[in-house]
mmCIF file of C-alpha atoms in Angstrom:
data_model
loop_
_atom_site.group_PDB
_atom_site.id
_atom_site.type_symbol
_atom_site.label_atom_id
_atom_site.label_comp_id
_atom_site.label_asym_id
_atom_site.label_seq_id
_atom_site.Cartn_x
_atom_site.Cartn_y
_atom_site.Cartn_z
ATOM 1 C CA MET A 22 -38.917 6.728 49.352
ATOM 2 C CA GLY A 23 -39.632 3.888 50.712
ATOM 3 C CA GLY A 24 -37.467 1.045 51.661
ATOM 4 C CA ALA A 25 -38.781 0.540 55.379
ATOM 5 C CA VAL A 26 -40.520 -2.469 54.942
ATOM 6 C CA SER A 27 -39.029 -6.320 53.657
ATOM 7 C CA ALA A 28 -40.358 -6.522 50.118
ATOM 8 C CA GLY A 29 -42.428 -8.843 49.318
ATOM 9 C CA GLU A 30 -43.657 -12.017 47.223
ATOM 10 C CA ASP A 31 -46.637 -11.179 46.771
ATOM 11 C CA ASN A 32 -49.702 -8.252 47.611
ATOM 12 C CA ASP A 33 -49.950 -10.564 51.401
ATOM 13 C CA GLU A 34 -47.173 -10.850 51.744
ATOM 14 C CA LEU A 35 -46.263 -6.621 51.251
ATOM 15 C CA ILE A 36 -49.138 -5.824 53.688
ATOM 16 C CA ASP A 37 -47.861 -8.520 56.096
ATOM 17 C CA ASN A 38 -44.808 -6.576 56.420
ATOM 18 C CA LEU A 39 -46.098 -3.736 56.843
ATOM 19 C CA LYS A 40 -48.507 -4.710 59.204
ATOM 20 C CA GLU A 41 -45.606 -5.797 61.378
ATOM 21 C CA ALA A 42 -43.631 -2.760 61.404
ATOM 22 C CA GLN A 43 -46.820 -0.514 62.394
ATOM 23 C CA TYR A 44 -47.389 1.319 59.039
ATOM 24 C CA ILE A 45 -50.712 -0.613 58.715
ATOM 25 C CA ARG A 46 -52.996 -0.435 61.677
ATOM 26 C CA THR A 47 -56.491 -0.854 61.605
ATOM 27 C CA GLU A 48 -58.555 -3.666 60.064
ATOM 28 C CA ARG A 49 -60.236 -1.341 56.998
ATOM 29 C CA VAL A 50 -57.019 -0.495 56.163
ATOM 30 C CA GLU A 51 -55.418 -3.905 55.967
ATOM 31 C CA GLN A 52 -58.733 -5.055 53.944
ATOM 32 C CA ALA A 53 -58.617 -2.587 51.067
ATOM 33 C CA PHE A 54 -54.805 -3.061 51.012
ATOM 34 C CA ARG A 55 -55.251 -6.345 50.702
ATOM 35 C CA ALA A 56 -58.393 -6.188 48.319
ATOM 36 C CA VAL A 57 -56.396 -3.974 45.386
ATOM 37 C CA ASP A 58 -52.972 -5.443 43.876
ATOM 38 C CA ARG A 59 -50.239 -3.176 43.980
ATOM 39 C CA ALA A 60 -48.463 -4.927 40.778
ATOM 40 C CA ASP A 61 -51.863 -4.557 38.967
ATOM 41 C CA TYR A 62 -50.884 -0.456 38.748
ATOM 42 C CA TYR A 63 -47.277 -1.198 36.837
ATOM 43 C CA LEU A 64 -46.534 -1.950 33.623
ATOM 44 C CA GLU A 65 -45.714 -5.718 33.073
ATOM 45 C CA GLU A 66 -41.650 -5.211 32.154
ATOM 46 C CA PHE A 67 -41.474 -3.565 35.713
ATOM 47 C CA LYS A 68 -43.615 -5.983 38.563
ATOM 48 C CA GLU A 69 -40.803 -7.486 39.476
ATOM 49 C CA ASN A 70 -40.652 -4.348 41.952
ATOM 50 C CA ALA A 71 -44.379 -4.215 42.707
ATOM 51 C CA TYR A 72 -43.926 -5.851 45.687
ATOM 52 C CA LYS A 73 -40.886 -3.522 47.176
ATOM 53 C CA ASP A 74 -41.281 -0.651 49.353
ATOM 54 C CA LEU A 75 -39.339 1.970 46.863
ATOM 55 C CA ALA A 76 -41.429 4.343 44.703
ATOM 56 C CA TRP A 77 -41.684 3.815 40.895
ATOM 57 C CA LYS A 78 -41.765 6.390 38.025
ATOM 58 C CA HIS A 79 -41.959 5.786 34.006
ATOM 59 C CA GLY A 80 -42.149 8.754 32.593
ATOM 60 C CA ASN A 81 -45.235 10.816 34.029
ATOM 61 C CA ILE A 82 -46.447 7.798 35.431
ATOM 62 C CA HIS A 83 -45.715 7.907 38.925
ATOM 63 C CA LEU A 84 -46.210 5.753 42.597
ATOM 64 C CA SER A 85 -45.129 6.112 45.735
ATOM 65 C CA ALA A 86 -43.864 3.902 48.060
ATOM 66 C CA PRO A 87 -46.608 1.170 49.777
ATOM 67 C CA CYS A 88 -45.471 2.828 53.635
ATOM 68 C CA ILE A 89 -46.418 6.142 52.582
ATOM 69 C CA TYR A 90 -49.391 5.080 51.203
ATOM 70 C CA SER A 91 -50.388 3.071 54.301
ATOM 71 C CA GLU A 92 -50.065 6.198 56.773
ATOM 72 C CA VAL A 93 -51.773 8.350 54.050
ATOM 73 C CA MET A 94 -54.793 6.057 54.857
ATOM 74 C CA GLU A 95 -54.444 5.777 58.050
ATOM 75 C CA ALA A 96 -54.193 9.637 58.552
ATOM 76 C CA LEU A 97 -57.142 10.228 56.591
ATOM 77 C CA ASP A 98 -59.468 7.996 58.375
ATOM 78 C CA LEU A 99 -61.428 7.020 55.712
ATOM 79 C CA GLN A 100 -65.643 6.647 57.129
ATOM 80 C CA PRO A 101 -68.560 5.059 54.995
ATOM 81 C CA GLY A 102 -70.276 8.482 52.909
ATOM 82 C CA LEU A 103 -67.365 10.219 53.160
ATOM 83 C CA SER A 104 -66.471 12.945 49.796
ATOM 84 C CA PHE A 105 -62.797 12.581 48.628
ATOM 85 C CA LEU A 106 -60.756 14.428 46.796
ATOM 86 C CA ASN A 107 -57.111 13.117 45.395
ATOM 87 C CA LEU A 108 -55.120 15.516 44.093
ATOM 88 C CA GLY A 109 -51.963 14.681 41.456
ATOM 89 C CA SER A 110 -54.826 11.417 41.554
ATOM 90 C CA GLY A 111 -51.812 9.892 38.883
ATOM 91 C CA THR A 112 -52.692 5.916 38.407
ATOM 92 C CA GLY A 113 -55.253 5.362 40.797
ATOM 93 C CA TYR A 114 -54.132 2.920 42.981
ATOM 94 C CA LEU A 115 -54.676 5.140 46.004
ATOM 95 C CA SER A 116 -57.837 6.118 44.747
ATOM 96 C CA SER A 117 -58.843 2.337 44.019
ATOM 97 C CA MET A 118 -58.500 2.083 47.731
ATOM 98 C CA VAL A 119 -60.104 4.353 49.255
ATOM 99 C CA GLY A 120 -63.156 3.557 47.120
ATOM 100 C CA LEU A 121 -63.430 0.088 48.507
ATOM 101 C CA ILE A 122 -63.516 2.553 52.041
ATOM 102 C CA LEU A 123 -66.336 4.766 51.306
ATOM 103 C CA GLY A 124 -68.359 2.775 49.298
ATOM 104 C CA PRO A 125 -71.468 3.579 47.169
ATOM 105 C CA PHE A 126 -72.781 6.440 49.006
ATOM 106 C CA GLY A 127 -69.252 8.543 49.172
ATOM 107 C CA VAL A 128 -68.091 11.177 46.261
ATOM 108 C CA ASN A 129 -64.534 9.944 44.372
ATOM 109 C CA HIS A 130 -62.667 12.834 42.773
ATOM 110 C CA GLY A 131 -58.903 13.029 41.527
ATOM 111 C CA VAL A 132 -56.965 15.475 39.647
ATOM 112 C CA GLU A 133 -54.223 14.427 37.265
ATOM 113 C CA LEU A 134 -51.429 17.190 34.905
ATOM 114 C CA HIS A 135 -51.215 14.828 32.671
ATOM 115 C CA SER A 136 -53.293 13.608 30.074
ATOM 116 C CA ASP A 137 -51.714 10.421 29.406
ATOM 117 C CA VAL A 138 -51.672 9.282 33.295
ATOM 118 C CA ILE A 139 -55.220 9.889 33.139
ATOM 119 C CA GLU A 140 -55.581 7.114 30.109
ATOM 120 C CA TYR A 141 -53.256 4.925 32.153
ATOM 121 C CA ALA A 142 -55.747 5.399 34.778
ATOM 122 C CA LYS A 143 -58.964 5.050 33.271
ATOM 123 C CA GLN A 144 -57.386 1.517 32.469
ATOM 124 C CA LYS A 145 -56.542 -0.194 35.333
ATOM 125 C CA LEU A 146 -59.742 1.269 36.848
ATOM 126 C CA ASP A 147 -61.603 -0.764 34.096
ATOM 127 C CA PHE A 148 -59.300 -3.502 34.709
ATOM 128 C CA PHE A 149 -60.440 -3.931 38.782
ATOM 129 C CA ILE A 150 -63.754 -3.752 37.835
ATOM 130 C CA LYS A 151 -63.881 -5.974 35.423
ATOM 131 C CA THR A 152 -61.364 -8.696 36.854
ATOM 132 C CA SER A 153 -60.709 -8.597 40.369
ATOM 133 C CA ASP A 154 -61.767 -10.903 42.764
ATOM 134 C CA SER A 155 -61.982 -8.941 45.681
ATOM 135 C CA PHE A 156 -64.727 -6.195 43.525
ATOM 136 C CA ASP A 157 -67.605 -8.555 44.190
ATOM 137 C CA LYS A 158 -66.589 -8.344 48.239
ATOM 138 C CA PHE A 159 -67.273 -4.787 48.257
ATOM 139 C CA ASP A 160 -69.288 -1.627 48.099
ATOM 140 C CA PHE A 161 -67.503 0.031 45.385
ATOM 141 C CA CYS A 162 -66.814 4.623 44.979
ATOM 142 C CA GLU A 163 -66.037 4.232 41.068
ATOM 143 C CA PRO A 164 -63.291 7.461 41.166
ATOM 144 C CA SER A 165 -63.720 9.967 38.541
ATOM 145 C CA PHE A 166 -60.579 11.953 37.322
ATOM 146 C CA VAL A 167 -60.551 15.417 35.182
ATOM 147 C CA THR A 168 -57.303 16.743 33.907
ATOM 148 C CA GLY A 169 -56.065 19.953 34.801
ATOM 149 C CA ASN A 170 -53.620 21.607 37.624
ATOM 150 C CA CYS A 171 -54.337 20.875 41.325
ATOM 151 C CA LEU A 172 -53.926 24.495 41.971
ATOM 152 C CA GLU A 173 -56.393 25.753 39.772
ATOM 153 C CA ILE A 174 -59.413 24.947 40.360
ATOM 154 C CA SER A 175 -62.535 26.354 40.346
ATOM 155 C CA PRO A 176 -63.093 28.544 43.593
ATOM 156 C CA ASP A 177 -66.614 27.688 42.831
ATOM 157 C CA CYS A 178 -66.165 23.939 43.494
ATOM 158 C CA SER A 179 -67.333 21.647 46.317
ATOM 159 C CA GLN A 180 -65.552 20.890 49.617
ATOM 160 C CA TYR A 181 -64.329 18.031 50.238
ATOM 161 C CA ASP A 182 -64.592 15.681 53.388
ATOM 162 C CA ARG A 183 -60.907 14.645 53.342
ATOM 163 C CA VAL A 184 -58.217 15.713 50.766
ATOM 164 C CA TYR A 185 -54.894 14.274 50.077
ATOM 165 C CA CYS A 186 -52.514 15.781 47.571
ATOM 166 C CA GLY A 187 -49.485 13.255 46.275
ATOM 167 C CA ALA A 188 -47.394 16.050 45.174
ATOM 168 C CA GLY A 189 -44.953 18.385 47.740
ATOM 169 C CA VAL A 190 -46.607 21.737 49.002
ATOM 170 C CA GLN A 191 -45.411 24.785 49.697
ATOM 171 C CA LYS A 192 -46.025 26.859 52.450
ATOM 172 C CA GLU A 193 -48.036 29.675 49.988
ATOM 173 C CA HIS A 194 -49.999 27.280 49.051
ATOM 174 C CA GLU A 195 -50.864 26.310 52.514
ATOM 175 C CA ALA A 196 -54.293 28.441 52.378
ATOM 176 C CA TYR A 197 -55.325 27.410 49.066
ATOM 177 C CA MET A 198 -55.039 23.885 50.144
ATOM 178 C CA LYS A 199 -57.047 24.340 53.610
ATOM 179 C CA ARG A 200 -60.299 26.216 51.510
ATOM 180 C CA LEU A 201 -61.150 22.535 49.838
ATOM 181 C CA LEU A 202 -61.930 21.214 53.736
ATOM 182 C CA LYS A 203 -65.166 21.110 55.198
ATOM 183 C CA VAL A 204 -65.102 21.829 58.779
ATOM 184 C CA GLY A 205 -64.641 18.314 60.334
ATOM 185 C CA GLY A 206 -62.373 16.828 57.177
ATOM 186 C CA ILE A 207 -59.341 15.813 56.758
ATOM 187 C CA LEU A 208 -56.440 17.310 54.343
ATOM 188 C CA VAL A 209 -52.902 14.845 54.269
ATOM 189 C CA MET A 210 -49.900 16.466 52.100
ATOM 190 C CA PRO A 211 -46.593 16.433 51.905
ATOM 191 C CA LEU A 212 -45.878 20.281 53.486
ATOM 192 C CA GLU A 213 -42.229 21.424 53.857
ATOM 193 C CA GLU A 214 -40.894 17.774 53.604
ATOM 194 C CA LYS A 215 -43.386 16.580 55.744
ATOM 195 C CA LEU A 216 -46.331 14.719 55.254
ATOM 196 C CA THR A 217 -48.372 16.200 57.514
ATOM 197 C CA LYS A 218 -52.208 16.129 58.606
ATOM 198 C CA ILE A 219 -54.529 18.834 58.515
ATOM 199 C CA THR A 220 -57.836 18.715 60.565
ATOM 200 C CA ARG A 221 -60.794 21.572 60.196
ATOM 201 C CA THR A 222 -62.091 22.219 63.058
ATOM 202 C CA GLY A 223 -64.137 25.351 63.215
ATOM 203 C CA PRO A 224 -64.154 27.852 60.078
ATOM 204 C CA SER A 225 -60.844 29.196 60.637
ATOM 205 C CA ALA A 226 -59.688 27.075 63.206
ATOM 206 C CA TRP A 227 -57.119 23.578 62.926
ATOM 207 C CA GLU A 228 -55.003 21.080 64.112
ATOM 208 C CA THR A 229 -51.486 20.062 62.802
ATOM 209 C CA LYS A 230 -50.289 16.667 63.169
ATOM 210 C CA LYS A 231 -46.636 16.469 61.415
ATOM 211 C CA ILE A 232 -46.610 12.561 60.575
ATOM 212 C CA LEU A 233 -43.221 11.836 58.895
ATOM 213 C CA ALA A 234 -40.412 12.942 56.635
ATOM 214 C CA VAL A 235 -40.637 12.405 53.263
ATOM 215 C CA SER A 236 -39.811 13.507 50.132
ATOM 216 C CA PHE A 237 -41.398 14.387 47.102
ATOM 217 C CA ALA A 238 -41.427 16.156 43.118
ATOM 218 C CA PRO A 239 -42.932 19.593 44.119
ATOM 219 C CA LEU A 240 -46.334 21.072 42.685
ATOM 220 C CA ILE A 241 -46.397 22.437 39.374
ATOM 221 C CA GLN A 242 -46.875 25.669 38.954
ATOM 222 C CA PRO A 243 -49.899 26.621 36.482
ATOM 223 C CA CYS A 244 -48.692 28.014 33.286
ATOM 224 C CA HIS A 245 -51.257 30.448 32.005
ATOM 225 C CA SER A 246 -53.135 30.905 29.034
ATOM 226 C CA GLU A 247 -51.518 33.506 26.421
ATOM 227 C CA SER A 248 -54.839 35.858 27.285
ATOM 228 C CA GLY A 249 -53.076 35.397 30.958
ATOM 229 C CA LYS A 250 -55.971 33.618 32.327
ATOM 230 C CA SER A 251 -55.815 30.708 34.094
ATOM 231 C CA ARG A 252 -57.380 27.390 33.074
ATOM 232 C CA LEU A 253 -60.296 26.540 36.059
ATOM 233 C CA VAL A 254 -60.288 22.897 36.684
ATOM 234 C CA ARG A 255 -63.975 21.766 37.014
ATOM 235 C CA LEU A 256 -64.545 18.900 38.847
ATOM 236 C CA PRO A 257 -67.071 16.279 38.560
ATOM 237 C CA PRO A 258 -70.594 16.962 40.073
ATOM 238 C CA LEU A 259 -71.953 15.482 43.072
ATOM 239 C CA ALA A 260 -74.388 13.199 41.004
ATOM 240 C CA VAL A 261 -77.782 11.773 42.298
ATOM 241 C CA ARG A 262 -77.606 7.915 41.492
ATOM 242 C CA SER A 263 -80.215 6.917 39.386
ATOM 243 C CA LEU A 264 -83.666 4.240 40.613
ATOM 244 C CA GLN A 265 -82.020 1.460 38.742
ATOM 245 C CA ASP A 266 -78.188 1.702 40.139
ATOM 246 C CA LEU A 267 -79.854 2.226 43.672
ATOM 247 C CA ALA A 268 -81.928 -0.643 43.628
ATOM 248 C CA ARG A 269 -78.691 -2.850 41.649
ATOM 249 C CA ILE A 270 -76.851 -1.297 44.996
ATOM 250 C CA ALA A 271 -79.511 -3.127 47.197
ATOM 251 C CA ILE A 272 -79.634 -6.334 45.310
ATOM 252 C CA ARG A 273 -76.421 -6.961 46.665
ATOM 253 C CA GLY A 274 -76.559 -5.972 49.662
ATOM 254 C CA THR A 275 -79.477 -7.783 50.238
ATOM 255 C CA ILE A 276 -77.258 -11.423 48.377
ATOM 256 C CA LYS A 277 -74.155 -10.684 50.665
ATOM 257 C CA ARG A 278 -75.932 -10.428 53.860
ATOM 258 C CA ILE A 279 -77.642 -13.848 53.034
ATOM 259 C CA ILE A 280 -74.169 -15.226 52.420
ATOM 260 C CA HIS A 281 -72.789 -14.304 55.460
ATOM 261 C CA GLN A 282 -75.930 -15.427 56.864
ATOM 262 C CA GLU A 283 -75.681 -19.332 55.801
ATOM 263 C CA THR A 284 -72.125 -19.263 56.717
ATOM 264 C CA VAL A 285 -73.069 -18.097 59.905
ATOM 265 C CA ASN A 286 -75.414 -21.001 59.782
ATOM 266 C CA LYS A 287 -72.406 -23.870 58.402
ATOM 267 C CA GLN A 288 -69.613 -23.014 60.653
ATOM 268 C CA GLY A 289 -71.475 -22.216 63.928
ATOM 269 C CA ASN A 290 -69.082 -18.825 64.655
ATOM 270 C CA GLY A 291 -69.030 -16.216 62.307
ATOM 271 C CA LEU A 292 -67.137 -15.642 59.066
ATOM 272 C CA LYS A 293 -63.676 -17.519 59.307
ATOM 273 C CA ASN A 294 -60.979 -15.829 57.047
ATOM 274 C CA THR A 295 -59.338 -18.737 54.494
ATOM 275 C CA PRO A 296 -55.630 -19.523 55.528
ATOM 276 C CA ARG A 297 -52.749 -18.230 54.094
ATOM 277 C CA PHE A 298 -50.732 -20.417 52.113
ATOM 278 C CA LYS A 299 -47.980 -21.006 54.426
ATOM 279 C CA ARG A 300 -44.222 -21.379 52.378
ATOM 280 C CA ARG A 301 -41.934 -24.733 53.143
ATOM 281 C CA ARG A 302 -39.545 -24.197 56.142
ATOM 282 C CA VAL A 303 -36.320 -24.321 54.013
ATOM 283 C CA ARG A 304 -33.542 -26.942 56.348
ATOM 284 C CA ARG A 305 -29.465 -25.529 55.789
ATOM 285 C CA ARG A 306 -28.074 -28.550 54.646
ATOM 286 C CA ARG A 307 -24.620 -29.557 56.449
ATOM 287 C CA MET A 308 -21.740 -28.643 55.547
ATOM 288 C CA GLU A 309 -18.484 -29.584 55.369
ATOM 289 C CA THR A 310 -15.506 -26.586 56.604
ATOM 290 C CA ILE A 311 -12.185 -26.513 56.456
ATOM 291 C CA VAL A 312 -10.153 -23.247 59.212
ATOM 292 C CA PHE A 313 -6.733 -22.914 57.881
ATOM 293 C CA LEU A 314 -4.032 -20.775 60.269
ATOM 294 C CA ASP A 315 -0.713 -19.991 59.728
ATOM 295 C CA LYS A 316 -1.272 -22.082 56.368
ATOM 296 C CA GLU A 317 -1.878 -25.356 57.964
ATOM 297 C CA VAL A 318 -4.869 -27.072 58.604
ATOM 298 C CA PHE A 319 -6.350 -26.327 61.884
ATOM 299 C CA ALA A 320 -9.943 -28.166 61.565
ATOM 300 C CA SER A 321 -11.194 -30.209 59.423
ATOM 301 C CA ARG A 322 -14.708 -29.727 60.259
ATOM 302 C CA ILE A 323 -16.349 -27.449 63.033
ATOM 303 C CA SER A 324 -19.633 -29.091 63.622
ATOM 304 C CA SER A 325 -23.211 -27.527 64.315
ATOM 305 C CA PRO A 326 -26.619 -29.072 66.390
ATOM 306 C CA SER A 327 -28.285 -29.523 63.225
ATOM 307 C CA ASP A 328 -25.177 -32.027 62.723
ATOM 308 C CA ASP A 329 -26.294 -33.955 65.298
ATOM 309 C CA ASN A 330 -29.124 -35.230 63.193
ATOM 310 C CA SER A 331 -29.023 -37.813 60.809
ATOM 311 C CA CYS A 332 -30.809 -36.669 56.690
ATOM 312 C CA GLU A 333 -32.933 -40.091 58.487
ATOM 313 C CA ASP A 334 -33.846 -37.649 61.751
ATOM 314 C CA LEU A 335 -34.213 -34.307 59.472
ATOM 315 C CA GLU A 336 -36.684 -36.510 57.315
ATOM 316 C CA GLU A 337 -38.646 -37.743 60.348
ATOM 317 C CA GLU A 338 -39.076 -34.525 61.821
ATOM 318 C CA ARG A 339 -40.684 -32.982 57.791
ATOM 319 C CA ARG A 340 -43.332 -35.395 58.155
ATOM 320 C CA GLU A 341 -43.886 -35.118 61.525
ATOM 321 C CA GLU A 342 -44.588 -31.348 60.920
ATOM 322 C CA GLU A 343 -46.699 -31.934 57.691
ATOM 323 C CA ALA A 344 -48.711 -34.216 59.687
ATOM 324 C CA LYS A 345 -49.258 -30.992 62.076
ATOM 325 C CA THR A 346 -49.604 -28.681 59.924
ATOM 326 C CA PRO A 347 -52.057 -30.253 57.188
ATOM 327 C CA LEU A 348 -52.592 -26.077 55.521
ATOM 328 C CA GLU A 349 -49.146 -27.013 53.256
ATOM 329 C CA THR A 350 -51.162 -27.026 50.361
ATOM 330 C CA LYS A 351 -52.030 -23.422 48.641
ATOM 331 C CA PRO A 352 -55.663 -23.580 48.891
ATOM 332 C CA GLY A 353 -57.292 -23.561 45.259
ATOM 333 C CA PRO A 354 -59.125 -20.176 44.286
ATOM 334 C CA PRO A 355 -61.760 -18.136 46.030
ATOM 335 C CA VAL A 356 -65.452 -19.027 45.060
ATOM 336 C CA ASN A 357 -67.284 -16.100 44.417
ATOM 337 C CA PHE A 358 -71.104 -17.259 45.831
ATOM 338 C CA LEU A 359 -72.259 -13.896 44.942
ATOM 339 C CA ARG A 360 -71.739 -14.268 41.385
ATOM 340 C CA GLU A 361 -73.445 -17.411 42.363
ATOM 341 C CA LYS A 362 -75.923 -16.295 43.454
ATOM 342 C CA VAL A 363 -77.049 -13.293 40.955
ATOM 343 C CA LEU A 364 -76.296 -15.934 38.244
ATOM 344 C CA ARG A 365 -79.423 -18.324 39.516
ATOM 345 C CA LEU A 366 -82.062 -15.784 39.850
ATOM 346 C CA PRO A 367 -85.422 -16.336 38.228
ATOM 347 C CA LEU A 368 -83.892 -12.968 35.837
ATOM 348 C CA PRO A 369 -83.559 -12.885 32.364
ATOM 349 C CA ASP A 370 -79.533 -12.126 31.409
ATOM 350 C CA PRO A 371 -78.669 -9.103 30.891
ATOM 351 C CA LEU A 372 -80.575 -7.735 33.862
ATOM 352 C CA LYS A 373 -77.982 -10.341 36.497
ATOM 353 C CA TYR A 374 -74.839 -8.786 34.166
ATOM 354 C CA TYR A 375 -76.100 -5.286 34.953
ATOM 355 C CA LEU A 376 -76.485 -6.869 38.831
ATOM 356 C CA LEU A 377 -72.662 -8.436 38.183
ATOM 357 C CA TYR A 378 -71.273 -5.020 36.465
ATOM 358 C CA TYR A 379 -70.408 -7.003 33.522
ATOM 359 C CA ARG A 380 -67.906 -8.561 35.306
ATOM 360 C CA GLU A 381 -65.930 -10.948 32.901
ATOM 361 C CA LYS A 382 -65.690 -13.181 36.067
#
């Protein structure tokens, strides 16, 4: 499934293409997609395909096409502080993007059938937290993953504001999926070959909307133990943050507001987006064309409008364009102002690194 938009040269260009095709429609979803580089969730030998609008599968590891994730993120209508359950959480790519929107007071849980994929997802999450330039720009709701079959979730589990299932759901399991949802919540899942959005409007009232046709591998049916009983999946408890963690969130938030205000004062009209790197336009060279008609030369050359300009004219035009667009050079690496501020605080080093989540850069 996929191929709805052109491939990008990098993550930003892929997102540009998804926006142009109207798969990404809101700023909140766009920011989350730009913050998490899709290539980071690929194995090294397959990264050349990371920015294509195609699904990827290697063994048990699987990523849906970017256009599918875009529609899912938009349909979930995510807000800070909500609870989210990802059924078939896979690499954790979607859960990480969702966590950037939920913020520090949300709940972000995932259930994955394969233990090796859970291990892979934890490695990718750790890499994102420790190395991503985007981490300090957001307040992150870190995902928690558990191993098990999503059709065997304990019946006494908490309900969620948002639920996504990344495998094909048959009609017989629709009621089971709905039970996981709070009143007012949204469930998005592939139901009978259609990506479907279900909103719970009351204790027994639902609104259903078909989004688009999709093709997903079906949910794997539970394998009962020798005793004939199913292995119930226990979801992580809803933990209460420690006072120390709350203080870290508050301090980081205060520093971010100070940085924002300093930027406003410096620029005069608020934060401006960092200029995107502009790729140099490639000019076509003049080509001589020979046309044969009945085995005889009919014309030795066919001119085109661009042929009227000499090489000197083209060079002059190129210089004029460069003078008009001084942003042709790629900008330097972004500065992490939050990190700089924290490291300058009059605090012991262990406390500084705690405020930075022990990040490597």
